[in-house]
């Protein structure tokens, strides 16, 4: 059966999946790039951004890539929150086409959850569909769009938390980065006892982060 | 130079060092024993409780013990918060002598921070001294009592957080347990940017926890 999976969701030790003060210039707010520094040097990210051939990949990043590349496997559609599609207020800009330029790395249908939907948008191989609906209905639409493959829950942290609360997530891969952000979007709030429904496995890598994988029992 | 060190401080993924609703019957509140299950089977804990000879220690717990036993090395005194010495309200009970029976595992002077001090108390080889003072003054008294050895900051989480905020902690060993408590005593609140003053190293062990060691630069 097709699954809903969240991958590469980085959180600080104090549980923030992005910083405070997000804007066009600072997509992760005051966190800057600190939550994603384990990710940028991985072959998976390098390949996504087209630098794969230009840049030799340091084998030190292979352990992180073992986790990172799973996010690309067997996915037929993505669901993301409004906060991932653009900076606060993107809904006021009819020209906004996402962060990813003219060849977004999704290569599949993407459902963007927003209270201010707009017509579907094709960018490169990716179709963005904007829905003002419940997590359950969004998931149903995404499974439909995925044609039997799994659906990726792309974030941000607030969206992932909402789906976790409703028991909709089959697999969650969190990357804990040993920094203290102090403020931002909290991932773990309101999820007491989450672990009871999952097998949980933790793995530390040489980059200093800890990969925590929740797999539904 | 003598250092202030905190060891074996277990926290949930969502950052709680103990559960809510602590009492005589439930010293960790609704967390029960879940934060300490990595610790109980270690030779260090077994030795403390006198079971060392009676109980064979499973070598699977050796990786956790590498961290656990450091808490006993080179320590000349301990500082603990009122919440570690007894359940809420212990100050109203003049007979309360701590959780640990007649041979507490400290074998050194212990300073208990409380707004309702009482005369010093000798239990076995341990002297408990009760002080209503600042973290800085408590630390000075503890270094004095430790006679050149290090001082252990024994917890609970609220006390450790207070000392961290004031920049008094030289080494912090946190054990992250992959459960979500949802409520309780938060360790990480108000510590934005803590990592800048420390080298941080994370290690996952077969018991499923992650040991995170902060060492002051």
GROMACS .gro file of C-alpha atoms in nm:
model
  434
    1UNK     CA    1   0.000   0.000   0.000
    2UNK     CA    2   0.124   0.348  -0.080
    3UNK     CA    3   0.267   0.541   0.215
    4UNK     CA    4   0.307   0.898   0.330
    5UNK     CA    5   0.674   0.969   0.405
    6UNK     CA    6   0.857   1.275   0.540
    7UNK     CA    7   1.232   1.293   0.477
    8UNK     CA    8   1.529   1.514   0.559
    9UNK     CA    9   1.336   1.723   0.808
   10UNK     CA   10   1.609   1.897   1.006
   11UNK     CA   11   1.538   2.015   1.360
   12UNK     CA   12   1.748   2.183   1.623
   13UNK     CA   13   1.809   2.017   1.960
   14UNK     CA   14   1.534   2.236   2.099
   15UNK     CA   15   1.293   2.115   1.833
   16UNK     CA   16   1.273   2.397   1.580
   17UNK     CA   17   1.245   2.299   1.213
   18UNK     CA   18   1.316   2.651   1.096
   19UNK     CA   19   1.414   2.977   1.256
   20UNK     CA   20   1.209   3.286   1.328
   21UNK     CA   21   1.180   3.574   1.081
   22UNK     CA   22   1.149   3.391   0.751
   23UNK     CA   23   1.163   3.608   0.442
   24UNK     CA   24   1.261   3.600   0.075
   25UNK     CA   25   1.622   3.657   0.177
   26UNK     CA   26   1.613   3.420   0.474
   27UNK     CA   27   1.401   3.113   0.394
   28UNK     CA   28   1.503   2.950   0.725
   29UNK     CA   29   1.480   3.274   0.924
   30UNK     CA   30   1.751   3.338   1.180
   31UNK     CA   31   1.863   2.973   1.149
   32UNK     CA   32   2.033   3.068   0.822
   33UNK     CA   33   2.170   2.753   0.658
   34UNK     CA   34   2.269   2.587   0.984
   35UNK     CA   35   1.994   2.326   0.978
   36UNK     CA   36   2.089   2.209   0.630
   37UNK     CA   37   2.468   2.205   0.632
   38UNK     CA   38   2.472   1.826   0.669
   39UNK     CA   39   2.262   1.807   0.349
   40UNK     CA   40   2.422   2.045   0.101
   41UNK     CA   41   2.740   1.837   0.048
   42UNK     CA   42   2.549   1.510  -0.011
   43UNK     CA   43   2.545   1.359  -0.363
   44UNK     CA   44   2.165   1.372  -0.344
   45UNK     CA   45   2.155   1.748  -0.302
   46UNK     CA   46   2.445   1.808  -0.539
   47UNK     CA   47   2.264   1.600  -0.803
   48UNK     CA   48   1.940   1.795  -0.753
   49UNK     CA   49   2.106   2.125  -0.811
   50UNK     CA   50   2.280   1.999  -1.125
   51UNK     CA   51   2.629   2.020  -0.979
   52UNK     CA   52   2.677   1.647  -0.965
   53UNK     CA   53   2.926   1.631  -1.248
   54UNK     CA   54   3.109   1.948  -1.164
   55UNK     CA   55   3.180   1.870  -0.803
   56UNK     CA   56   3.354   1.571  -0.652
   57UNK     CA   57   3.160   1.442  -0.354
   58UNK     CA   58   3.353   1.392  -0.034
   59UNK     CA   59   3.300   1.031   0.084
   60UNK     CA   60   3.265   1.168   0.438
   61UNK     CA   61   2.910   1.262   0.341
   62UNK     CA   62   2.809   0.915   0.228
   63UNK     CA   63   2.657   0.823   0.568
   64UNK     CA   64   2.425   1.124   0.547
   65UNK     CA   65   2.348   1.048   0.185
   66UNK     CA   66   2.227   0.699   0.277
   67UNK     CA   67   1.937   0.879   0.444
   68UNK     CA   68   1.910   1.176   0.210
   69UNK     CA   69   1.868   0.976  -0.110
   70UNK     CA   70   1.577   0.772   0.027
   71UNK     CA   71   1.368   1.085  -0.017
   72UNK     CA   72   1.386   1.036  -0.393
   73UNK     CA   73   1.292   0.668  -0.402
   74UNK     CA   74   0.944   0.554  -0.501
   75UNK     CA   75   0.778   0.894  -0.471
   76UNK     CA   76   0.491   0.985  -0.702
   77UNK     CA   77   0.373   1.315  -0.553
   78UNK     CA   78   0.451   1.564  -0.279
   79UNK     CA   79   0.241   1.759  -0.029
   80UNK     CA   80   0.388   2.079   0.111
   81UNK     CA   81   0.265   2.359   0.333
   82UNK     CA   82   0.227   2.716   0.211
   83UNK     CA   83   0.538   2.812   0.409
   84UNK     CA   84   0.757   2.585   0.195
   85UNK     CA   85   0.632   2.718  -0.137
   86UNK     CA   86   0.737   3.075  -0.071
   87UNK     CA   87   0.820   3.344   0.182
   88UNK     CA   88   0.543   3.493   0.398
   89UNK     CA   89   0.305   3.684   0.168
   90UNK     CA   90   0.382   3.497  -0.157
   91UNK     CA   91   0.007   3.466  -0.206
   92UNK     CA   92  -0.001   3.841  -0.276
   93UNK     CA   93   0.242   3.803  -0.567
   94UNK     CA   94   0.072   3.651  -0.872
   95UNK     CA   95   0.414   3.606  -1.037
   96UNK     CA   96   0.560   3.389  -0.757
   97UNK     CA   97   0.657   3.047  -0.900
   98UNK     CA   98   0.832   2.890  -0.599
   99UNK     CA   99   1.193   2.897  -0.480
  100UNK     CA  100   1.328   2.651  -0.732
  101UNK     CA  101   1.368   2.836  -1.063
  102UNK     CA  102   1.246   2.687  -1.389
  103UNK     CA  103   1.339   2.325  -1.314
  104UNK     CA  104   1.215   2.240  -0.965
  105UNK     CA  105   1.357   1.918  -0.822
  106UNK     CA  106   1.021   1.747  -0.769
  107UNK     CA  107   0.951   1.607  -1.117
  108UNK     CA  108   0.607   1.503  -0.996
  109UNK     CA  109   0.278   1.659  -0.895
  110UNK     CA  110   0.304   1.879  -0.586
  111UNK     CA  111   0.005   1.976  -0.373
  112UNK     CA  112   0.053   2.306  -0.193
  113UNK     CA  113  -0.178   2.354   0.106
  114UNK     CA  114  -0.287   2.716   0.131
  115UNK     CA  115  -0.592   2.906   0.246
  116UNK     CA  116  -0.557   3.123  -0.064
  117UNK     CA  117  -0.546   2.880  -0.354
  118UNK     CA  118  -0.468   2.979  -0.713
  119UNK     CA  119  -0.485   2.793  -1.047
  120UNK     CA  120  -0.246   2.504  -1.100
  121UNK     CA  121   0.101   2.601  -1.217
  122UNK     CA  122   0.338   2.405  -1.439
  123UNK     CA  123   0.708   2.475  -1.385
  124UNK     CA  124   0.946   2.246  -1.575
  125UNK     CA  125   0.834   1.889  -1.507
  126UNK     CA  126   0.655   1.984  -1.187
  127UNK     CA  127   0.287   2.068  -1.154
  128UNK     CA  128   0.192   2.267  -0.846
  129UNK     CA  129  -0.170   2.230  -0.741
  130UNK     CA  130  -0.298   2.469  -0.471
  131UNK     CA  131  -0.560   2.333  -0.231
  132UNK     CA  132  -0.744   2.482   0.064
  133UNK     CA  133  -0.846   2.159   0.232
  134UNK     CA  134  -0.788   1.921   0.521
  135UNK     CA  135  -0.475   1.705   0.554
  136UNK     CA  136  -0.691   1.397   0.493
  137UNK     CA  137  -0.837   1.532   0.167
  138UNK     CA  138  -0.497   1.657   0.052
  139UNK     CA  139  -0.354   1.313   0.115
  140UNK     CA  140  -0.630   1.147  -0.081
  141UNK     CA  141  -0.565   1.380  -0.375
  142UNK     CA  142  -0.191   1.317  -0.349
  143UNK     CA  143  -0.228   0.938  -0.346
  144UNK     CA  144  -0.446   0.972  -0.654
  145UNK     CA  145  -0.184   1.188  -0.826
  146UNK     CA  146   0.098   0.951  -0.726
  147UNK     CA  147  -0.051   0.662  -0.923
  148UNK     CA  148   0.033   0.390  -0.671
  149UNK     CA  149   0.368   0.530  -0.560
  150UNK     CA  150   0.432   0.685  -0.219
  151UNK     CA  151   0.365   1.048  -0.129
  152UNK     CA  152   0.635   1.270   0.021
  153UNK     CA  153   0.534   1.509   0.295
  154UNK     CA  154   0.774   1.788   0.209
  155UNK     CA  155   0.736   2.015   0.512
  156UNK     CA  156   0.770   2.264   0.662
  157UNK     CA  157   0.767   2.160   1.025
  158UNK     CA  158   0.422   2.302   1.098
  159UNK     CA  159   0.271   2.098   0.817
  160UNK     CA  160   0.451   1.780   0.920
  161UNK     CA  161   0.335   1.828   1.280
  162UNK     CA  162  -0.025   1.867   1.163
  163UNK     CA  163  -0.012   1.541   0.967
  164UNK     CA  164   0.161   1.361   1.257
  165UNK     CA  165  -0.109   1.476   1.499
  166UNK     CA  166  -0.373   1.322   1.276
  167UNK     CA  167  -0.187   0.992   1.251
  168UNK     CA  168  -0.136   1.021   0.874
  169UNK     CA  169   0.242   0.974   0.851
  170UNK     CA  170   0.384   0.626   0.782
  171UNK     CA  171   0.752   0.720   0.795
  172UNK     CA  172   0.929   1.022   0.940
  173UNK     CA  173   1.299   1.093   0.897
  174UNK     CA  174   1.418   1.371   1.124
  175UNK     CA  175   1.774   1.502   1.123
  176UNK     CA  176   1.868   1.640   1.457
  177UNK     CA  177   2.126   1.915   1.434
  178UNK     CA  178   2.304   1.990   1.765
  179UNK     CA  179   2.230   2.362   1.774
  180UNK     CA  180   1.985   2.558   1.988
  181UNK     CA  181   1.772   2.794   1.782
  182UNK     CA  182   1.564   2.922   2.073
  183UNK     CA  183   1.270   3.024   1.849
  184UNK     CA  184   1.106   2.936   1.521
  185UNK     CA  185   0.865   2.669   1.398
  186UNK     CA  186   0.839   2.391   1.658
  187UNK     CA  187   0.807   2.037   1.526
  188UNK     CA  188   0.732   1.835   1.839
  189UNK     CA  189   0.461   2.038   2.014
  190UNK     CA  190   0.147   1.843   2.095
  191UNK     CA  191   0.281   1.502   1.995
  192UNK     CA  192   0.302   1.330   2.334
  193UNK     CA  193   0.338   0.955   2.299
  194UNK     CA  194   0.400   0.963   1.922
  195UNK     CA  195   0.665   0.692   1.956
  196UNK     CA  196   0.407   0.433   2.063
  197UNK     CA  197   0.290   0.391   1.705
  198UNK     CA  198   0.636   0.369   1.555
  199UNK     CA  199   0.963   0.182   1.561
  200UNK     CA  200   1.231   0.444   1.616
  201UNK     CA  201   1.593   0.412   1.509
  202UNK     CA  202   1.870   0.670   1.564
  203UNK     CA  203   2.202   0.693   1.381
  204UNK     CA  204   2.477   0.947   1.432
  205UNK     CA  205   2.695   1.036   1.133
  206UNK     CA  206   3.042   1.194   1.106
  207UNK     CA  207   2.888   1.531   1.019
  208UNK     CA  208   2.763   1.542   1.378
  209UNK     CA  209   2.391   1.510   1.315
  210UNK     CA  210   2.163   1.230   1.432
  211UNK     CA  211   1.921   1.071   1.188
  212UNK     CA  212   1.605   0.956   1.364
  213UNK     CA  213   1.370   0.738   1.163
  214UNK     CA  214   1.014   0.667   1.278
  215UNK     CA  215   0.855   0.374   1.093
  216UNK     CA  216   0.492   0.296   1.158
  217UNK     CA  217   0.438  -0.044   1.326
  218UNK     CA  218   4.133   2.400   3.687
  219UNK     CA  219   3.834   2.236   3.847
  220UNK     CA  220   3.525   2.215   3.630
  221UNK     CA  221   3.149   2.203   3.665
  222UNK     CA  222   3.012   1.895   3.488
  223UNK     CA  223   2.660   1.765   3.430
  224UNK     CA  224   2.625   1.396   3.341
  225UNK     CA  225   2.357   1.145   3.247
  226UNK     CA  226   2.089   1.408   3.204
  227UNK     CA  227   1.822   1.230   3.005
  228UNK     CA  228   1.582   1.432   2.791
  229UNK     CA  229   1.300   1.336   2.560
  230UNK     CA  230   1.309   1.429   2.191
  231UNK     CA  231   1.087   1.723   2.274
  232UNK     CA  232   1.331   1.841   2.539
  233UNK     CA  233   1.178   1.739   2.872
  234UNK     CA  234   1.415   1.620   3.144
  235UNK     CA  235   1.134   1.487   3.356
  236UNK     CA  236   0.762   1.441   3.318
  237UNK     CA  237   0.475   1.639   3.467
  238UNK     CA  238   0.313   1.546   3.799
  239UNK     CA  239   0.615   1.451   4.008
  240UNK     CA  240   0.539   1.298   4.346
  241UNK     CA  241   0.681   1.059   4.605
  242UNK     CA  242   0.546   0.768   4.402
  243UNK     CA  243   0.644   0.913   4.063
  244UNK     CA  244   0.981   1.093   4.088
  245UNK     CA  245   0.986   1.145   3.709
  246UNK     CA  246   0.616   1.229   3.685
  247UNK     CA  247   0.424   1.081   3.393
  248UNK     CA  248   0.755   0.992   3.227
  249UNK     CA  249   0.780   0.697   3.465
  250UNK     CA  250   1.116   0.522   3.417
  251UNK     CA  251   1.126   0.577   3.042
  252UNK     CA  252   1.398   0.842   3.049
  253UNK     CA  253   1.632   0.619   3.250
  254UNK     CA  254   1.591   0.276   3.095
  255UNK     CA  255   1.921   0.311   2.910
  256UNK     CA  256   2.089   0.372   3.248
  257UNK     CA  257   1.951   0.109   3.484
  258UNK     CA  258   2.127  -0.187   3.317
  259UNK     CA  259   2.470  -0.018   3.307
  260UNK     CA  260   2.747  -0.149   3.536
  261UNK     CA  261   2.772   0.204   3.676
  262UNK     CA  262   2.414   0.208   3.800
  263UNK     CA  263   2.421  -0.157   3.905
  264UNK     CA  264   2.734  -0.088   4.108
  265UNK     CA  265   2.575   0.214   4.276
  266UNK     CA  266   2.276   0.021   4.392
  267UNK     CA  267   2.491  -0.261   4.525
  268UNK     CA  268   2.374  -0.516   4.270
  269UNK     CA  269   2.705  -0.533   4.092
  270UNK     CA  270   2.799  -0.875   4.223
  271UNK     CA  271   2.453  -1.022   4.211
  272UNK     CA  272   2.373  -0.938   3.853
  273UNK     CA  273   2.565  -1.019   3.537
  274UNK     CA  274   2.590  -0.710   3.317
  275UNK     CA  275   2.490  -0.753   2.956
  276UNK     CA  276   2.778  -0.633   2.733
  277UNK     CA  277   2.517  -0.465   2.511
  278UNK     CA  278   2.512  -0.188   2.772
  279UNK     CA  279   2.885  -0.121   2.762
  280UNK     CA  280   2.852   0.165   2.507
  281UNK     CA  281   2.613   0.347   2.739
  282UNK     CA  282   2.835   0.274   3.035
  283UNK     CA  283   3.131   0.444   2.865
  284UNK     CA  284   2.933   0.764   2.916
  285UNK     CA  285   2.759   0.675   3.243
  286UNK     CA  286   3.075   0.597   3.439
  287UNK     CA  287   3.238   0.930   3.359
  288UNK     CA  288   2.995   1.084   3.605
  289UNK     CA  289   3.187   0.915   3.889
  290UNK     CA  290   3.537   1.021   3.781
  291UNK     CA  291   3.720   1.305   3.953
  292UNK     CA  292   3.418   1.447   4.134
  293UNK     CA  293   3.460   1.609   4.476
  294UNK     CA  294   3.115   1.756   4.535
  295UNK     CA  295   2.768   1.780   4.381
  296UNK     CA  296   2.517   2.060   4.339
  297UNK     CA  297   2.152   1.965   4.298
  298UNK     CA  298   1.823   2.150   4.280
  299UNK     CA  299   1.553   2.113   4.541
  300UNK     CA  300   1.350   1.905   4.295
  301UNK     CA  301   1.615   1.634   4.289
  302UNK     CA  302   1.642   1.602   4.666
  303UNK     CA  303   1.279   1.510   4.718
  304UNK     CA  304   0.923   1.519   4.588
  305UNK     CA  305   0.735   1.851   4.581
  306UNK     CA  306   0.680   1.961   4.942
  307UNK     CA  307   0.971   1.771   5.103
  308UNK     CA  308   1.060   2.096   5.282
  309UNK     CA  309   0.747   2.050   5.494
  310UNK     CA  310   0.872   1.713   5.619
  311UNK     CA  311   1.152   1.752   5.874
  312UNK     CA  312   1.218   1.375   5.855
  313UNK     CA  313   1.289   1.372   5.479
  314UNK     CA  314   1.645   1.247   5.417
  315UNK     CA  315   1.648   1.219   5.036
  316UNK     CA  316   1.549   0.938   4.800
  317UNK     CA  317   1.857   0.726   4.852
  318UNK     CA  318   1.819   0.546   5.183
  319UNK     CA  319   2.099   0.532   5.438
  320UNK     CA  320   2.387   0.500   5.190
  321UNK     CA  321   2.339   0.764   4.918
  322UNK     CA  322   2.560   0.709   4.610
  323UNK     CA  323   2.733   1.048   4.631
  324UNK     CA  324   3.009   0.978   4.888
  325UNK     CA  325   3.092   1.348   4.882
  326UNK     CA  326   2.947   1.680   4.994
  327UNK     CA  327   2.622   1.768   4.822
  328UNK     CA  328   2.484   2.121   4.806
  329UNK     CA  329   2.105   2.131   4.774
  330UNK     CA  330   1.970   2.461   4.640
  331UNK     CA  331   1.643   2.547   4.810
  332UNK     CA  332   1.458   2.860   4.913
  333UNK     CA  333   1.381   2.688   5.245
  334UNK     CA  334   1.716   2.575   5.380
  335UNK     CA  335   1.760   2.351   5.684
  336UNK     CA  336   2.063   2.240   5.886
  337UNK     CA  337   2.320   2.020   5.717
  338UNK     CA  338   2.241   1.651   5.715
  339UNK     CA  339   2.479   1.358   5.721
  340UNK     CA  340   2.353   1.038   5.559
  341UNK     CA  341   2.609   0.757   5.528
  342UNK     CA  342   2.920   0.909   5.370
  343UNK     CA  343   2.727   1.197   5.218
  344UNK     CA  344   2.678   1.540   5.371
  345UNK     CA  345   2.387   1.740   5.238
  346UNK     CA  346   2.417   2.115   5.281
  347UNK     CA  347   2.109   2.328   5.209
  348UNK     CA  348   2.167   2.672   5.060
  349UNK     CA  349   1.936   2.952   4.951
  350UNK     CA  350   2.175   3.133   4.721
  351UNK     CA  351   2.269   3.213   4.363
  352UNK     CA  352   2.417   2.956   4.124
  353UNK     CA  353   2.747   3.148   4.133
  354UNK     CA  354   2.769   3.138   4.513
  355UNK     CA  355   2.663   2.774   4.525
  356UNK     CA  356   2.936   2.691   4.274
  357UNK     CA  357   3.197   2.873   4.477
  358UNK     CA  358   3.094   2.680   4.787
  359UNK     CA  359   3.097   2.353   4.593
  360UNK     CA  360   3.445   2.411   4.449
  361UNK     CA  361   3.561   2.483   4.803
  362UNK     CA  362   3.403   2.159   4.929
  363UNK     CA  363   3.547   1.959   4.637
  364UNK     CA  364   3.904   2.034   4.737
  365UNK     CA  365   4.041   2.076   4.388
  366UNK     CA  366   3.831   1.807   4.221
  367UNK     CA  367   3.546   1.878   3.979
  368UNK     CA  368   3.189   1.952   4.081
  369UNK     CA  369   2.898   1.755   3.942
  370UNK     CA  370   2.581   1.943   3.855
  371UNK     CA  371   2.334   1.671   3.944
  372UNK     CA  372   2.010   1.816   3.806
  373UNK     CA  373   1.720   1.831   3.772
  374UNK     CA  374   1.670   1.986   3.432
  375UNK     CA  375   1.553   2.322   3.566
  376UNK     CA  376   1.868   2.359   3.774
  377UNK     CA  377   2.095   2.257   3.486
  378UNK     CA  378   1.922   2.505   3.257
  379UNK     CA  379   1.973   2.783   3.510
  380UNK     CA  380   2.347   2.713   3.533
  381UNK     CA  381   2.375   2.685   3.153
  382UNK     CA  382   2.206   3.022   3.107
  383UNK     CA  383   2.465   3.181   3.332
  384UNK     CA  384   2.754   3.024   3.144
  385UNK     CA  385   2.872   2.821   3.445
  386UNK     CA  386   2.880   2.472   3.295
  387UNK     CA  387   3.207   2.335   3.152
  388UNK     CA  388   3.074   1.999   3.036
  389UNK     CA  389   2.722   1.878   2.969
  390UNK     CA  390   2.631   1.517   2.887
  391UNK     CA  391   2.276   1.485   2.767
  392UNK     CA  392   2.116   1.153   2.680
  393UNK     CA  393   1.846   1.195   2.427
  394UNK     CA  394   1.576   0.933   2.454
  395UNK     CA  395   1.355   0.902   2.144
  396UNK     CA  396   1.022   0.949   2.316
  397UNK     CA  397   0.787   1.247   2.318
  398UNK     CA  398   0.679   1.342   2.669
  399UNK     CA  399   0.473   1.643   2.564
  400UNK     CA  400   0.501   1.809   2.907
  401UNK     CA  401   0.729   1.831   3.208
  402UNK     CA  402   1.049   2.018   3.294
  403UNK     CA  403   1.201   2.166   2.976
  404UNK     CA  404   1.580   2.164   2.953
  405UNK     CA  405   1.645   2.372   2.643
  406UNK     CA  406   1.423   2.678   2.690
  407UNK     CA  407   1.606   3.012   2.668
  408UNK     CA  408   1.941   2.869   2.558
  409UNK     CA  409   1.959   3.001   2.202
  410UNK     CA  410   2.311   2.976   2.061
  411UNK     CA  411   2.446   2.766   2.350
  412UNK     CA  412   2.648   2.554   2.105
  413UNK     CA  413   2.871   2.849   2.012
  414UNK     CA  414   3.064   2.813   2.336
  415UNK     CA  415   3.104   2.436   2.312
  416UNK     CA  416   3.234   2.155   2.101
  417UNK     CA  417   2.943   1.916   2.057
  418UNK     CA  418   2.972   1.545   1.987
  419UNK     CA  419   2.685   1.300   1.939
  420UNK     CA  420   2.700   0.920   1.967
  421UNK     CA  421   2.416   0.675   1.919
  422UNK     CA  422   2.429   0.349   2.115
  423UNK     CA  423   2.254   0.013   2.063
  424UNK     CA  424   2.002   0.094   2.336
  425UNK     CA  425   1.862   0.353   2.095
  426UNK     CA  426   1.960   0.669   2.280
  427UNK     CA  427   2.196   0.943   2.160
  428UNK     CA  428   2.465   1.072   2.392
  429UNK     CA  429   2.535   1.439   2.327
  430UNK     CA  430   2.841   1.585   2.495
  431UNK     CA  431   2.900   1.960   2.512
  432UNK     CA  432   3.259   2.049   2.607
  433UNK     CA  433   3.346   2.411   2.664
  434UNK     CA  434   3.591   2.549   2.408
   0.00000   0.00000   0.00000
